[in-house]
Amino acid sequence: MRKVYLDHSATTPVESAVVDAMIPYFTKIFGNPSSVHQFGREAKVAIEESREKIANFINAEPSEIIFTSGGTESDNFAIFGIAYSGLKRGKNHIITTQIEHHAVLDACLYLQKNGFDVTFLKVDSNGVVDPDDLKKAITPRTCLISVMHVNNEIGTIQPIDEIGKIAREYGIPFHTDAVQSFGKIDVNVKKLNVDLLSASAHKIYGPKGIGFLYVKKGIEIEKFHHGGSQEAGRRAGTESVPLIVGFAKAVEICSERMIKDYEHVKRLRDHMVEKIRDVFGELNEFLILNSPADKTIPYILNFSVNSAKIEIDADALIYGLDLRGVAVSNGSACTSGSLKPSHVIMALGRDKRTALASVRFSFGRGNSIEDVDYAVEKFFEVVKISAEKAIAK
Ligand SMILES: Cc1ncc(COP(=O)(O)O)c(C=O)c1O
């Protein structure tokens, strides 16, 4: 059976050049970067060279990059670190959105249970935040604004530069979760007007377990990990040199082929939309597109089966496709497997059954037009079978 991987927003395969770059740092150059001897110094040099490459890629200073264990840690570090720094100045209000990844959402919910006020901004039916809503939500107690750059379930791009301007006007630290945009579209911290930015390597053909948090010079952040003085005293723990080197290599490859990759996935996305229109014919009325092309990055294409037309079993879609060799997701990777409707699709104003019956296709470098044709054929088969079953009930 053909196997088609269309779940690149969950994770990507590691590029062989990235593996090659990492290997010496597991074996030959194994020193602890905090050690003063030559073994340690060699490892330290590799970290600093990697930091510089990554900083250049987002137009930041190397000292503004703090390596973490991935997107989740970066988000948690930003939220807790800025919230507790704000609390010292008597501020305890956070503004975020209803469609954040759980790494942001759950950190904010935790703080809400522990004395902070949190405003969760609504989005419109396309999944976009209105900067005016943000403006209205700001109070003298607001210590943090956190709005994601690109949504991981539907791919919408938020007006980060505009939100950043508002945050600057009010002097409020502004964080963006750029895990789904970093390496795919231009992420320039100066153009985006952000103070903090999270990214992760495994979404861009790098290894799992490594990410970074960008913290603009001058932003006060409480530390999250206590112990050694690594990362200029901001994140304790021996650095994973091979993962850091691999991350920098993945970034280098992205910087060389970002436009080419973008054009490739755009072709795939556009083809999929057209192909679905053709293949589904009358059954198109069952589908709701959750990723409008003019509001989203082409890496993600999300559909729901409209429960007003037909109610189908939520898991039938994902498992039906899996049985036919097509790997997709229904919600973020971190929530798949649970039957809670996606908070993102619900925030678009869809009902619970429609939100449950959603499918995210996410494209990558290795996909071809033939993969898309195969996936559409199988998607149609699964929806048709589910629809027939639902009608027979
Ligand atoms: C938008 C977003 N933020 C954060 C994360 C968490 O990143 P990591 O898997 O590196 O912890 C993800 C992963 O799916 C994501 O899509």
GROMACS .gro file of C-alpha atoms in nm, residues 1 7 20 34 45 58 112 119 121 128 137 148 163 169 179 185 204 220 237 252 259 309 345:
model
   23
    1MET     CA    1   0.000   0.000   0.000
    7ASP     CA    2   0.122   1.558   0.882
   20ASP     CA    3   2.552   1.422   0.933
   34SER     CA    4   3.073   2.454   3.048
   45VAL     CA    5   3.229   2.709   1.999
   58ILE     CA    6   1.552   3.610   1.241
  112GLN     CA    7  -0.556   3.216   3.579
  119THR     CA    8  -0.830   3.769   2.843
  121LEU     CA    9  -0.937   3.718   2.248
  128VAL     CA   10  -0.794   3.609   1.259
  137ALA     CA   11  -0.859   4.453   2.628
  148MET     CA   12   0.063   3.312   1.780
  163ILE     CA   13  -0.029   4.386   1.726
  169GLU     CA   14   0.268   5.190   2.221
  179VAL     CA   15   0.658   2.735   1.584
  185ILE     CA   16   0.778   3.229   0.588
  204ILE     CA   17   1.165   2.225   1.001
  220GLU     CA   18   1.305   4.138   3.197
  237GLY     CA   19   2.104   2.270   3.234
  252GLU     CA   20   2.076   2.690   0.720
  259ILE     CA   21   1.110   3.021  -0.121
  309LYS     CA   22  -2.546   1.820   0.621
  345ILE     CA   23  -1.235   2.500   1.499
   0.00000   0.00000   0.00000
